[in-house]
Tab-separated table of C-alpha atoms in Angstrom:
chain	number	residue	atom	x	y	z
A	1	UNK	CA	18.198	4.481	-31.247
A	2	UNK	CA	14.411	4.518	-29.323
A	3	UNK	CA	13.874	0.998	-30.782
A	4	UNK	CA	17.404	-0.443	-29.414
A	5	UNK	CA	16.400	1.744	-25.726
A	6	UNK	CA	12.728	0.385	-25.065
A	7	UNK	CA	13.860	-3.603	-24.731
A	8	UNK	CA	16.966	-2.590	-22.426
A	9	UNK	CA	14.639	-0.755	-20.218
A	10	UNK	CA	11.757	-3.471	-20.093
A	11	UNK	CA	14.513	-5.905	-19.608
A	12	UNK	CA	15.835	-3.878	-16.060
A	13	UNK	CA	11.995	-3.218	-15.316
A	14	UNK	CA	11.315	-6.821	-15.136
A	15	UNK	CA	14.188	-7.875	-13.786
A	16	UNK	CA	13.580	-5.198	-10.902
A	17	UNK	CA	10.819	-6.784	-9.959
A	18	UNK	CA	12.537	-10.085	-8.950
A	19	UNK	CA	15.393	-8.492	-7.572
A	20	UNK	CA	17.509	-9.822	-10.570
A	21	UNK	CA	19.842	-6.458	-11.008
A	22	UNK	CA	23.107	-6.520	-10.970
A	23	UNK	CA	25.712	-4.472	-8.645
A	24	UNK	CA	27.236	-3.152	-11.950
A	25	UNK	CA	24.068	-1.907	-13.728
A	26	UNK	CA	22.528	-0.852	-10.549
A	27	UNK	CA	25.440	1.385	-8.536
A	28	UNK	CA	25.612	5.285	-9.044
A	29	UNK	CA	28.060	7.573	-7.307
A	30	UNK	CA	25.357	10.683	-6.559
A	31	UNK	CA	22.059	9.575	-4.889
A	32	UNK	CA	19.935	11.863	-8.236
A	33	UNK	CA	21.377	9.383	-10.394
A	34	UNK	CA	19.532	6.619	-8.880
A	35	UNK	CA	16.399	5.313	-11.323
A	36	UNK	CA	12.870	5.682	-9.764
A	37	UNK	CA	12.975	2.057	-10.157
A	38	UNK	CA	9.424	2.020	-8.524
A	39	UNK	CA	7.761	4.684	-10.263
A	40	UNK	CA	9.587	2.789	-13.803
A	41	UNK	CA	7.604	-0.284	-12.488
A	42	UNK	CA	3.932	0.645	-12.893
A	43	UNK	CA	3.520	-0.730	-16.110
A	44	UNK	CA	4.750	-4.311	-14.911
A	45	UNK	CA	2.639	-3.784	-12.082
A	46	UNK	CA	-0.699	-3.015	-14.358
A	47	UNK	CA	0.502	-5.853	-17.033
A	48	UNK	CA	1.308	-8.789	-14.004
A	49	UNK	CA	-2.047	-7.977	-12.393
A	50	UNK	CA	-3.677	-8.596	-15.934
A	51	UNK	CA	-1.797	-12.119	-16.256
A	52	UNK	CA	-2.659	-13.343	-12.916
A	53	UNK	CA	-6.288	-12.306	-14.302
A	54	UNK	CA	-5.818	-14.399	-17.066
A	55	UNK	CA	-4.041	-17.515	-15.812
A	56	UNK	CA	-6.783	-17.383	-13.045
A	57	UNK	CA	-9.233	-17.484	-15.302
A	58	UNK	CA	-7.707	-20.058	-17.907
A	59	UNK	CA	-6.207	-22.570	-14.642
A	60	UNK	CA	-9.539	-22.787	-13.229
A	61	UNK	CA	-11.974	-20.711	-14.423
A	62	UNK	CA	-11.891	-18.211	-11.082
A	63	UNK	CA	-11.254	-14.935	-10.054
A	64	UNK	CA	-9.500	-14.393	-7.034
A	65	UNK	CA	-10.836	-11.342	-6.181
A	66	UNK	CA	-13.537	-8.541	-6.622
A	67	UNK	CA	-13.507	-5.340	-8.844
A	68	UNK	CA	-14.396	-3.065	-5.760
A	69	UNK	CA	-11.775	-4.715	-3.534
A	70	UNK	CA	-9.027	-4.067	-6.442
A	71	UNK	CA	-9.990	-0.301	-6.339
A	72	UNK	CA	-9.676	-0.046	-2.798
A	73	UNK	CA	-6.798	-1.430	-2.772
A	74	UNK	CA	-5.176	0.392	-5.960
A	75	UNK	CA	-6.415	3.446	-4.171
A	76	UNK	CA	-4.681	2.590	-1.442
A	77	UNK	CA	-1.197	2.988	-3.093
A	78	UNK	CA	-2.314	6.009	-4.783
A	79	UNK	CA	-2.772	7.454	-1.330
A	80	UNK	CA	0.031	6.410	0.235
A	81	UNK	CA	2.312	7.914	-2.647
A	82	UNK	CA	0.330	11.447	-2.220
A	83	UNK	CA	3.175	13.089	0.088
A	84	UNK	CA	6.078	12.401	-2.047
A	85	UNK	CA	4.753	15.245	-4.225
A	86	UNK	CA	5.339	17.472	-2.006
A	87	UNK	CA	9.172	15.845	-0.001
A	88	UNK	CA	11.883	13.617	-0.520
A	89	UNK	CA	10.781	10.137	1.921
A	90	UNK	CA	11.641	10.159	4.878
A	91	UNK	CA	13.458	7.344	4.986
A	92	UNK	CA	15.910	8.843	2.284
A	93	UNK	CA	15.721	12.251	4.565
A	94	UNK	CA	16.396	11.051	7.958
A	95	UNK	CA	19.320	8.735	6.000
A	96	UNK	CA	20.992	11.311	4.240
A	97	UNK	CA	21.428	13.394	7.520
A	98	UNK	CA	22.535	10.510	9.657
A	99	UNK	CA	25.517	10.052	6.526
A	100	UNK	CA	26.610	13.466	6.032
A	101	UNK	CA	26.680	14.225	10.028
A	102	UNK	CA	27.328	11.278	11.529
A	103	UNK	CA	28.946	8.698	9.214
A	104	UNK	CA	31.549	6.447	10.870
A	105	UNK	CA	33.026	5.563	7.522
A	106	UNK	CA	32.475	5.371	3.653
A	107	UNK	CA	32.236	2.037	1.978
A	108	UNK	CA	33.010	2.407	-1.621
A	109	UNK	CA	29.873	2.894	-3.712
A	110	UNK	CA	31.508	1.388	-6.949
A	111	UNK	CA	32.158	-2.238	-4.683
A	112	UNK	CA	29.912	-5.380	-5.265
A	113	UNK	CA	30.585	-6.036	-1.529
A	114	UNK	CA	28.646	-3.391	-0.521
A	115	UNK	CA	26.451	-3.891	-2.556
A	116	UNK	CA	25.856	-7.009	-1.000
A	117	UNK	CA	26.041	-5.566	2.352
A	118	UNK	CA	23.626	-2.906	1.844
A	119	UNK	CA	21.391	-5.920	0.559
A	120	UNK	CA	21.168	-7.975	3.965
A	121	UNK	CA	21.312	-4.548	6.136
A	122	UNK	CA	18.332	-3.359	3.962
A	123	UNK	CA	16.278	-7.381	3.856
A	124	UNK	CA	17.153	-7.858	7.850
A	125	UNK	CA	15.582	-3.694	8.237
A	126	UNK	CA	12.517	-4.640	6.955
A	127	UNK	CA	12.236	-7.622	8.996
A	128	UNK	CA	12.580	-5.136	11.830
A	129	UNK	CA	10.246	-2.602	10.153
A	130	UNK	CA	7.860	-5.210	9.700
A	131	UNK	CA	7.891	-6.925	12.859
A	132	UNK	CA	7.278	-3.877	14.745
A	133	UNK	CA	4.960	-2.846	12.834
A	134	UNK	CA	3.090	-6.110	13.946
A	135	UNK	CA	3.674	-6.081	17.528
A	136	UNK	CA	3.436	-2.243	18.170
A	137	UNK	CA	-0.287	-1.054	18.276
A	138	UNK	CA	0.832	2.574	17.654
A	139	UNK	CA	2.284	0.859	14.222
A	140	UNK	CA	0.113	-1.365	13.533
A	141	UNK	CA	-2.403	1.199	13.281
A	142	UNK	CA	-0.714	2.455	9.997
A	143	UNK	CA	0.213	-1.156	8.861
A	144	UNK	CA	-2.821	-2.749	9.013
A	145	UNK	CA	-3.905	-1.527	5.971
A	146	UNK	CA	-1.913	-3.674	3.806
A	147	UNK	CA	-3.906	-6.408	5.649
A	148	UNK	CA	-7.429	-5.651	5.019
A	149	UNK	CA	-7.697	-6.652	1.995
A	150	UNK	CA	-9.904	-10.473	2.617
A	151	UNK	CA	-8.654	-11.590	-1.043
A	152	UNK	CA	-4.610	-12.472	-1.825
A	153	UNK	CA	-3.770	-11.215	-5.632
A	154	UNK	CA	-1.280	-8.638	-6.968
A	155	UNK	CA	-3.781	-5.552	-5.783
A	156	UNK	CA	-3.546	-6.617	-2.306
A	157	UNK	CA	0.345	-5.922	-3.117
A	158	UNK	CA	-0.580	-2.542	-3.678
A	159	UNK	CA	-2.861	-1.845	-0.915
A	160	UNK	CA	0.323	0.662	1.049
A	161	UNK	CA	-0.451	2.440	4.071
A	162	UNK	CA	-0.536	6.221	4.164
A	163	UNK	CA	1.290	7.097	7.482
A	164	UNK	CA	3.942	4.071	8.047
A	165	UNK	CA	6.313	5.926	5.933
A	166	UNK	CA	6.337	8.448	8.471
A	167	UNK	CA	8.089	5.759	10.831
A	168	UNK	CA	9.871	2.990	9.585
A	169	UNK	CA	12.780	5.425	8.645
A	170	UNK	CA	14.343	4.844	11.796
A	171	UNK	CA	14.868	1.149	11.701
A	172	UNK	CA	17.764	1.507	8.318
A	173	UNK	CA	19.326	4.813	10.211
A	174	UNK	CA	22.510	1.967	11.157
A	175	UNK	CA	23.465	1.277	7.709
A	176	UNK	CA	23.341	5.138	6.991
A	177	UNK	CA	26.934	4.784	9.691
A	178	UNK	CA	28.734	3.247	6.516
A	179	UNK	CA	26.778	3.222	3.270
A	180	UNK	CA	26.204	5.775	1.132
A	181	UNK	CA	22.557	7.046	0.569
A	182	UNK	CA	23.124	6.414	-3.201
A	183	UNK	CA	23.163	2.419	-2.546
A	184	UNK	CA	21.019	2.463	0.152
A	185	UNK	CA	18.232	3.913	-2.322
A	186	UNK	CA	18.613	1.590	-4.906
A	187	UNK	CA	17.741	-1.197	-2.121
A	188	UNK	CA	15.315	0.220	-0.396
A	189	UNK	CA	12.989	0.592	-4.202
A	190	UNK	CA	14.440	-2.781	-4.752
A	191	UNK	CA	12.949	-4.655	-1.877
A	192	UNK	CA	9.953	-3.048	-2.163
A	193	UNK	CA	9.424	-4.238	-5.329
A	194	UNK	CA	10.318	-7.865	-4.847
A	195	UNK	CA	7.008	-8.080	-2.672
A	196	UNK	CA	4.990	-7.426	-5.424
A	197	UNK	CA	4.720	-10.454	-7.121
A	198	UNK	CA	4.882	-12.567	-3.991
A	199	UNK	CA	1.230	-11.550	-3.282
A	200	UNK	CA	-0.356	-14.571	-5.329
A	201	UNK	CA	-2.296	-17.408	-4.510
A	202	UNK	CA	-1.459	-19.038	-8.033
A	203	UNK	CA	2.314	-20.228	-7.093
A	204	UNK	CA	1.653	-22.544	-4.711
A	205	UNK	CA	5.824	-24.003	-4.032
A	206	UNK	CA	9.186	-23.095	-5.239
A	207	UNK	CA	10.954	-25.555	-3.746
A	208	UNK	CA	14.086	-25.251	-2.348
A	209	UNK	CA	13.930	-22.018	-2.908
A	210	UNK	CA	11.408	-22.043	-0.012
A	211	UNK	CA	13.848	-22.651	2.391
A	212	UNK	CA	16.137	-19.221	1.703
A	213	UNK	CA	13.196	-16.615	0.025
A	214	UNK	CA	10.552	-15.050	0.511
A	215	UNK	CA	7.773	-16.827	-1.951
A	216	UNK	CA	3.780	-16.412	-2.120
A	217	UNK	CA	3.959	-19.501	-0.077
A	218	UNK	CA	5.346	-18.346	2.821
A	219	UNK	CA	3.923	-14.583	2.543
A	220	UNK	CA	0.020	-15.802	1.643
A	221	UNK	CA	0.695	-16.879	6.151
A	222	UNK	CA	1.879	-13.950	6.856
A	223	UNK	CA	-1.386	-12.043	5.403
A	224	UNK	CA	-4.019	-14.543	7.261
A	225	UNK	CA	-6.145	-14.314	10.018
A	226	UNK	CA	-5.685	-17.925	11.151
A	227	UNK	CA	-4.076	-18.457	14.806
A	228	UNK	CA	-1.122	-19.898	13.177
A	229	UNK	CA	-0.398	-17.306	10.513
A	230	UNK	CA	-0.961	-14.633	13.200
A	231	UNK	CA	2.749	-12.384	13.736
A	232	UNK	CA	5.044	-14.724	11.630
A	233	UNK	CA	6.901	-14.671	8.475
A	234	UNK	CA	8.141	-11.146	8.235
A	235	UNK	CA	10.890	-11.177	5.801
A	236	UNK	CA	10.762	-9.292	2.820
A	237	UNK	CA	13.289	-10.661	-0.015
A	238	UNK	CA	14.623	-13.290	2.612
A	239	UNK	CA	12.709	-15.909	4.697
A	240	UNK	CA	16.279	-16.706	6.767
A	241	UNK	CA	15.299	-13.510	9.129
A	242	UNK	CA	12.055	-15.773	10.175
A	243	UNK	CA	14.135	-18.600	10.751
A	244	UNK	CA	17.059	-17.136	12.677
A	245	UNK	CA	14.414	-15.541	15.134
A	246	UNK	CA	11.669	-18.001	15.876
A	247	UNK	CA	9.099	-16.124	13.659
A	248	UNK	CA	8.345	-18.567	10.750
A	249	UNK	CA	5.711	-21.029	10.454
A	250	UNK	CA	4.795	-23.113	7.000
A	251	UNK	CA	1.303	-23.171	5.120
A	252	UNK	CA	-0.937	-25.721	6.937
A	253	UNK	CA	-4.747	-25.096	6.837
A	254	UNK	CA	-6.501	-22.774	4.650
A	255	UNK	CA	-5.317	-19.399	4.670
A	256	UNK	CA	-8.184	-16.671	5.380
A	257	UNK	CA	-7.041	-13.794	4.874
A	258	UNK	CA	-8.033	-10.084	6.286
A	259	UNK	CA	-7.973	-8.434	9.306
A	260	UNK	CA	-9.150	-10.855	12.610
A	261	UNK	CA	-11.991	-7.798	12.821
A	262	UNK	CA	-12.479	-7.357	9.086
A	263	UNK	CA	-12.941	-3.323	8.408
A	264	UNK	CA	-15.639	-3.784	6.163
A	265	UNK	CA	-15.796	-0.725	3.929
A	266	UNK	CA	-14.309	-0.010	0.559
A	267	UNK	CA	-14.220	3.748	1.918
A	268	UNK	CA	-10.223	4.814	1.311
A	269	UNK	CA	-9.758	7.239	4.182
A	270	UNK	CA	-11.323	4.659	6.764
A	271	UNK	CA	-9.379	2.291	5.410
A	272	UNK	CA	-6.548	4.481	6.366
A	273	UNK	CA	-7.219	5.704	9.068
A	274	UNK	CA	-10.020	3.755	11.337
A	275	UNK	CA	-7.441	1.943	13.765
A	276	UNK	CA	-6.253	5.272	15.378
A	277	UNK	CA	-9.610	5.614	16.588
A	278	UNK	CA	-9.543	2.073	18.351
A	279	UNK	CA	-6.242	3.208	19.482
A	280	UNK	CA	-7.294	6.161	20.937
A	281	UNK	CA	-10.679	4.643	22.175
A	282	UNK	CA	-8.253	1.821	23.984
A	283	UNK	CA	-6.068	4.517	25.836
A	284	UNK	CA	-8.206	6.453	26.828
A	285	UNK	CA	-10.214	3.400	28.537
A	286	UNK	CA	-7.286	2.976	30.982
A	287	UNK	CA	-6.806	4.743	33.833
A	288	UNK	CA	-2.981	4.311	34.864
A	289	UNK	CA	-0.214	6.477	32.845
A	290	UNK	CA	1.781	2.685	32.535
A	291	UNK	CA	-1.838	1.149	31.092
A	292	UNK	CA	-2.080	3.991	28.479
A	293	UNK	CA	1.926	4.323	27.516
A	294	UNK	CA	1.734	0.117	27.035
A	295	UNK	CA	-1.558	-0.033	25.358
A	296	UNK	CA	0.579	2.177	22.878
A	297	UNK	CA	3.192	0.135	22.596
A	298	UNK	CA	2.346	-3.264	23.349
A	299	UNK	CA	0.703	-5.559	20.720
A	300	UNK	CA	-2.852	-4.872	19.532
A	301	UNK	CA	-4.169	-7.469	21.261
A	302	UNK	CA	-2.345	-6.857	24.838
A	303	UNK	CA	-4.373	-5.826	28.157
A	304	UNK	CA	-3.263	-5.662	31.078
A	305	UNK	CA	-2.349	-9.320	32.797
A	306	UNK	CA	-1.314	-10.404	29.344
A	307	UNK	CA	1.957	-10.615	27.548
A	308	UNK	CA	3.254	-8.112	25.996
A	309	UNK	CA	1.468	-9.236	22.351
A	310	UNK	CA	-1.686	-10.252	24.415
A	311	UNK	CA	-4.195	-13.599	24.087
A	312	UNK	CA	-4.690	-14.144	20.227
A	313	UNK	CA	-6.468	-17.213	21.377
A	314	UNK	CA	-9.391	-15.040	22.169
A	315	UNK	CA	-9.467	-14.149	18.264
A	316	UNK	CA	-12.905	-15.336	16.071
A	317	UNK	CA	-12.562	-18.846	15.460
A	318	UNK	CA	-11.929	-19.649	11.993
A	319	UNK	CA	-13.518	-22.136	10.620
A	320	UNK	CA	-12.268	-21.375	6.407
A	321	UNK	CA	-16.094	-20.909	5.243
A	322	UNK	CA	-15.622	-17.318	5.884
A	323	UNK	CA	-17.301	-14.836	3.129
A	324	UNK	CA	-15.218	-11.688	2.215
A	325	UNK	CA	-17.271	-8.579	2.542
A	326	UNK	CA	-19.145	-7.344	-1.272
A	327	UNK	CA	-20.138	-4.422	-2.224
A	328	UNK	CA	-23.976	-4.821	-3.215
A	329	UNK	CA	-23.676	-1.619	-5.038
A	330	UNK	CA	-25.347	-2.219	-8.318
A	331	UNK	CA	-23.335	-2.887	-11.821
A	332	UNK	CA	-23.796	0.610	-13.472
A	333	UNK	CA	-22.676	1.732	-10.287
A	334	UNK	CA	-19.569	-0.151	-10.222
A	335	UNK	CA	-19.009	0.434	-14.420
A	336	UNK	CA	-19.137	3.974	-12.753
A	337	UNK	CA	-16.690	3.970	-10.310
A	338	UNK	CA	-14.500	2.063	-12.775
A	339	UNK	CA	-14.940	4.787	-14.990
A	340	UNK	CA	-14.094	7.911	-12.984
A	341	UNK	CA	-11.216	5.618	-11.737
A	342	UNK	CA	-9.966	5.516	-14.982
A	343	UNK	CA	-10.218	9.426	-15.132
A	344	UNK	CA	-8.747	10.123	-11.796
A	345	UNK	CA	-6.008	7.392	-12.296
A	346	UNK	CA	-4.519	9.585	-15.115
A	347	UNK	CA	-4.629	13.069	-13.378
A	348	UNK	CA	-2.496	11.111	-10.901
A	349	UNK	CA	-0.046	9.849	-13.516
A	350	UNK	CA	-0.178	13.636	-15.025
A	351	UNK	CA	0.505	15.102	-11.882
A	352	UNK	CA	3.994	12.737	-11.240
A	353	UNK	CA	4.923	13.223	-14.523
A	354	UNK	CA	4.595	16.686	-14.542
A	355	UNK	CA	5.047	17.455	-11.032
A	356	UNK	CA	8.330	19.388	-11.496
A	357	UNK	CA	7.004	22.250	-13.867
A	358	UNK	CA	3.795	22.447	-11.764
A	359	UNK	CA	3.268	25.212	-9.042
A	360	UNK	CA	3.243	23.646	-5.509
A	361	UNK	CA	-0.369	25.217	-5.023
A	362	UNK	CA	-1.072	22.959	-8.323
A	363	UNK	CA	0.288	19.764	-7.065
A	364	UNK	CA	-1.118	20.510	-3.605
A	365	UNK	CA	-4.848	21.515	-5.422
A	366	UNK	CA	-4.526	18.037	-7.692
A	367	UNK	CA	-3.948	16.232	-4.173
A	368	UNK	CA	-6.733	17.417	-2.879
A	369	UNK	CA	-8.927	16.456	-5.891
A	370	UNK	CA	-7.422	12.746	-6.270
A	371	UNK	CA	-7.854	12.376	-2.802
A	372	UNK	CA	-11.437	13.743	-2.859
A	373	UNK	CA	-12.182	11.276	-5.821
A	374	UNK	CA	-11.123	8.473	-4.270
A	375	UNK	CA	-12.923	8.936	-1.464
A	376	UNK	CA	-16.566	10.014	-2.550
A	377	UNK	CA	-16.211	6.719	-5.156
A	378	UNK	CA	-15.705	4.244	-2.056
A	379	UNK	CA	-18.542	6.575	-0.491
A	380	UNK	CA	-20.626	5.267	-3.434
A	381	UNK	CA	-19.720	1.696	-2.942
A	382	UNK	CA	-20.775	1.702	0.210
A	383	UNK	CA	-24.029	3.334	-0.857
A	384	UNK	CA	-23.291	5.923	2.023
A	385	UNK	CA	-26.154	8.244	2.256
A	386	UNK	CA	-23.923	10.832	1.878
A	387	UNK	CA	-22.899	9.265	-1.320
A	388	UNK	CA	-24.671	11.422	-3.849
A	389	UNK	CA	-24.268	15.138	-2.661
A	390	UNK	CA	-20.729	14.082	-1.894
A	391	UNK	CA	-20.015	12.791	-5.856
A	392	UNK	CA	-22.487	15.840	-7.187
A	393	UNK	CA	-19.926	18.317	-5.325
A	394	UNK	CA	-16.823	16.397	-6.337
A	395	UNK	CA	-18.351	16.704	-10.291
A	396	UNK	CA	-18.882	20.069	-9.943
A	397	UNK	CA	-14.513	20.632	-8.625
A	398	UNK	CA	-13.594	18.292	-12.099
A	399	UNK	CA	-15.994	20.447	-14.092
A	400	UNK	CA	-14.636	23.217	-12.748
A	401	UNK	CA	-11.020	22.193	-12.611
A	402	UNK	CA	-11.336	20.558	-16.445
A	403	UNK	CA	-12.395	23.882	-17.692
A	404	UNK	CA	-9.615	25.474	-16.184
A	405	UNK	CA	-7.192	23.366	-17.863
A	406	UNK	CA	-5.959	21.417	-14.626
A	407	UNK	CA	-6.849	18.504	-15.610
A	408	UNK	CA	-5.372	17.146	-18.888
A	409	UNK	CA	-7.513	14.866	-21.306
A	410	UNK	CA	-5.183	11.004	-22.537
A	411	UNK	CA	-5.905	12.804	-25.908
A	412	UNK	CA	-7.149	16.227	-27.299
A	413	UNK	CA	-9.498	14.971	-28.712
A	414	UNK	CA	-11.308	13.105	-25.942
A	415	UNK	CA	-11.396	16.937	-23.924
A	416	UNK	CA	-14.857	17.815	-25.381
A	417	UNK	CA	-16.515	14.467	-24.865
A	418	UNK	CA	-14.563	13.803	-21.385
A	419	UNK	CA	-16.274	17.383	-20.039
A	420	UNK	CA	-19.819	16.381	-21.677
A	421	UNK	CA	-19.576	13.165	-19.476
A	422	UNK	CA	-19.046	14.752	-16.336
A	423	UNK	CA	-21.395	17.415	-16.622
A	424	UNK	CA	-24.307	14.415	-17.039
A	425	UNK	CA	-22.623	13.008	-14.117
A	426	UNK	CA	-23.405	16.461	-12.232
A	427	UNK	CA	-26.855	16.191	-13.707
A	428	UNK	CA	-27.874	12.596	-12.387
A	429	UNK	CA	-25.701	13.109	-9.169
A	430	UNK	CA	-28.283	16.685	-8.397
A	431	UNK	CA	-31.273	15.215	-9.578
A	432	UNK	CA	-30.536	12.054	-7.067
A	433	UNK	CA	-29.935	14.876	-4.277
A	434	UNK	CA	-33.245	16.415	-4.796
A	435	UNK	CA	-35.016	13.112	-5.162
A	436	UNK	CA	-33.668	12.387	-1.381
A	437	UNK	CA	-34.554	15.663	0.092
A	438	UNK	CA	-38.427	15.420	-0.904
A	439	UNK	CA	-37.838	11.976	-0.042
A	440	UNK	CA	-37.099	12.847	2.779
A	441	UNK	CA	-39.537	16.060	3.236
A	442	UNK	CA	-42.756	14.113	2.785
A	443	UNK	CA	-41.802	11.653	5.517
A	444	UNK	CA	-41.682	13.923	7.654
A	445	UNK	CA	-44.326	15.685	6.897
């Protein structure tokens, strides 16, 4: 019975990811019925990102991308999925309410029409979602993440924001007037998921397919810095949206990609975070009440005399011999990050898979730990000073935390070895802090 189970369910996983369901396999009456079609999807996720490795390399010998700028952006999703440890999204929140206080009717949830229905309302949402999230600085604080990644690959799919959740729930609150919740979130994980593989530079045209989806053609615009690619080409599983409302534009030059101020850091919480502070830094600059509430809502690049989306003419000039930022941390160091990754990566998987027999102070104590992880490896990328009394602290909580059983070895046998590791980890990591302080003692002496 496993054996005629396992190709069923790689079959819907795959097909998931190229939003080739259909309404009969993927309607359910009760909203806990609905797969975690997303969570389902991390193997295809790992196992794509591995072929686009390998057809890189085989095509034309290159790798479109670094190992340091995967892990940031890997890290990035793991961050981003942190709070749904501890609540239901809120997009699925705020939509259940609206339905079971405010509906105006109830479509059938058996009928392929809505289906279908709840598949544009969803596709022409996220054009809104995404659109706003563009041309509203107090959004576009939390989006830009996804852009600042400077490479294009399946990573840079990955690379989620941490606080946008907390705001695009109110642009699908409409359909939650006539749909139920249980279709809505089987589209909402399915649209998601259809952007995945779109973020590749190695399918270059699909055609006439072009003209109706959303491909890596049109997408690899959306995520550059060049003056045409700039606010355009939205869509998520449809490129019609861009069409019908004067956002689209086709692949002409070069695409370079990133932020038009790269962020420069591999660092996961200033990835996350480090356009609030330019937010805040830019309202608090103006004077007027009207200044401040529009440099809020306005576009990013909007001052006062401008449009309401401001000059981008007065962007960097790109010129397509732009250099991504590297890390020039040194190999070990980066076969060291890759290996704590590794560790920390499956503590996360534990603590989904096991998150409903652990105690909330568990899941909220693991949190703390992957977060912690993530963040004193991108200190050591960026060779912070801070870097080394920052990982010796963070070995000493796994230590600790490994002892104590919280953190689970891949196999029983690896426990002994895995804790042995770590505590030479400590070792180096407190002999490197002492090294600085006389370092730093006899200078100033």
């Amino acid at each position: 019975m496993t054996g005629g189970v396992l190709p069923g369910a790689v079959s819907t996983g795959v097909r998931s990811l190229f939003f080739m369901l259909t309404p009969n396999e993927s309607s359910f009456e009760k909203l806990e019925d609905v797969p975690p079609y997303v969570q389902q999807a991390t193997p295809f996720f790992a196992g794509l990102m591995l072929l686009e490795l390998l057809v890189g390399l085989l095509k034309d010998g290159g790798i479109r991308g670094t190992v340091m700028d995967g892990f940031t952006s890997i890290s990035a999703g793991m961050v981003s999925r942190l709070p749904s440890l501890f609540m239901r999204s809120c997009e699925l929140t705020a939509y259940v309410y609206v339905w079971e206080h405010h509906r105006l009717l109830e479509l059938p949830w058996d009928s392929a029409w809505t289906w279908w229905f709840t598949f544009l309302g969803v596709d022409l949402g996220y054009y809104w979602v995404h659109r706003f999230a563009h041309e509203v600085f107090l959004l576009w604080a939390a989006h830009q993440v996804h852009h600042s990644s400077e490479y294009y690959n399946l990573t840079t799919a990955l690379r989620q924001s941490l606080t946008q959740q907390f705001t695009s729930w109110i642009f699908y609150l409409p359909l939650a007037l006539v749909v139920p919740p249980s279709v809505f979130a089987v589209h909402i994980q399915l649209n998601l998921l259809y952007q995945f593989w779109i973020h590749t530079e190695l399918i270059r045209d699909l055609g006439p397919l072009e003209w109706i989806f959303n491909t890596p053609k049109h997408h690899r615009v959306h995520h550059g810095r060049n003056l045409y690619c700039i606010d355009k080409n939205y869509g998520g599983i449809l490129i019609i949206w861009d069409r019908l409302f004067g956002t689209f534009a086709l692949e002409d030059e070069k695409v370079v990609y990133g932020l038009v101020f790269p962020v420069k850091t591999f660092e996961i919480l200033r990835v996350q975070l480090h356009y609030y502070k330019h937010l805040w830094r830019k309202f608090c600059n103006f004077k007027k009440i009207s200044n401040k509430v529009l440099a809020v809502v306005n576009g990013p690049s909007w001052r006062p005399g401008l449009a309401r989306l401001g000059d981008h003419s007065r962007n960097p000039k790109i010129t397509g011999e732009e250099v991504p930022h590297q890390s020039s941390c040194s190999p070990p160091l980066q076969v060291y990050v890759v290996a704590h990754f590794l560790l920390v990566l499956w503590s996360y998987h534990d603590v989904f898979e096991n998150k409903a027999v652990f105690s909330q102070p568990t899941v909220f104590g693991m949190s703390c730990y992957i977060l912690f992880t993530l963040t004193s490896l991108g200190f050591i990328i960026d060779e912070r000073s801070e870097a080394a009394l920052l990982e010796m602290l963070r070995c000493v909580v796994m230590v600790t935390i490994h002892r104590l059983g919280f953190i689970r070895p891949v196999m029983p046998s690896l426990a002994l070895p895995t804790e042995v590791f770590v505590s030479l980890c400590l070792l180096f990591w407190a002999l490197q802090v002492v090294s600085r302080h006389l370092t730093i003692r006899r200078k100033l002496e």
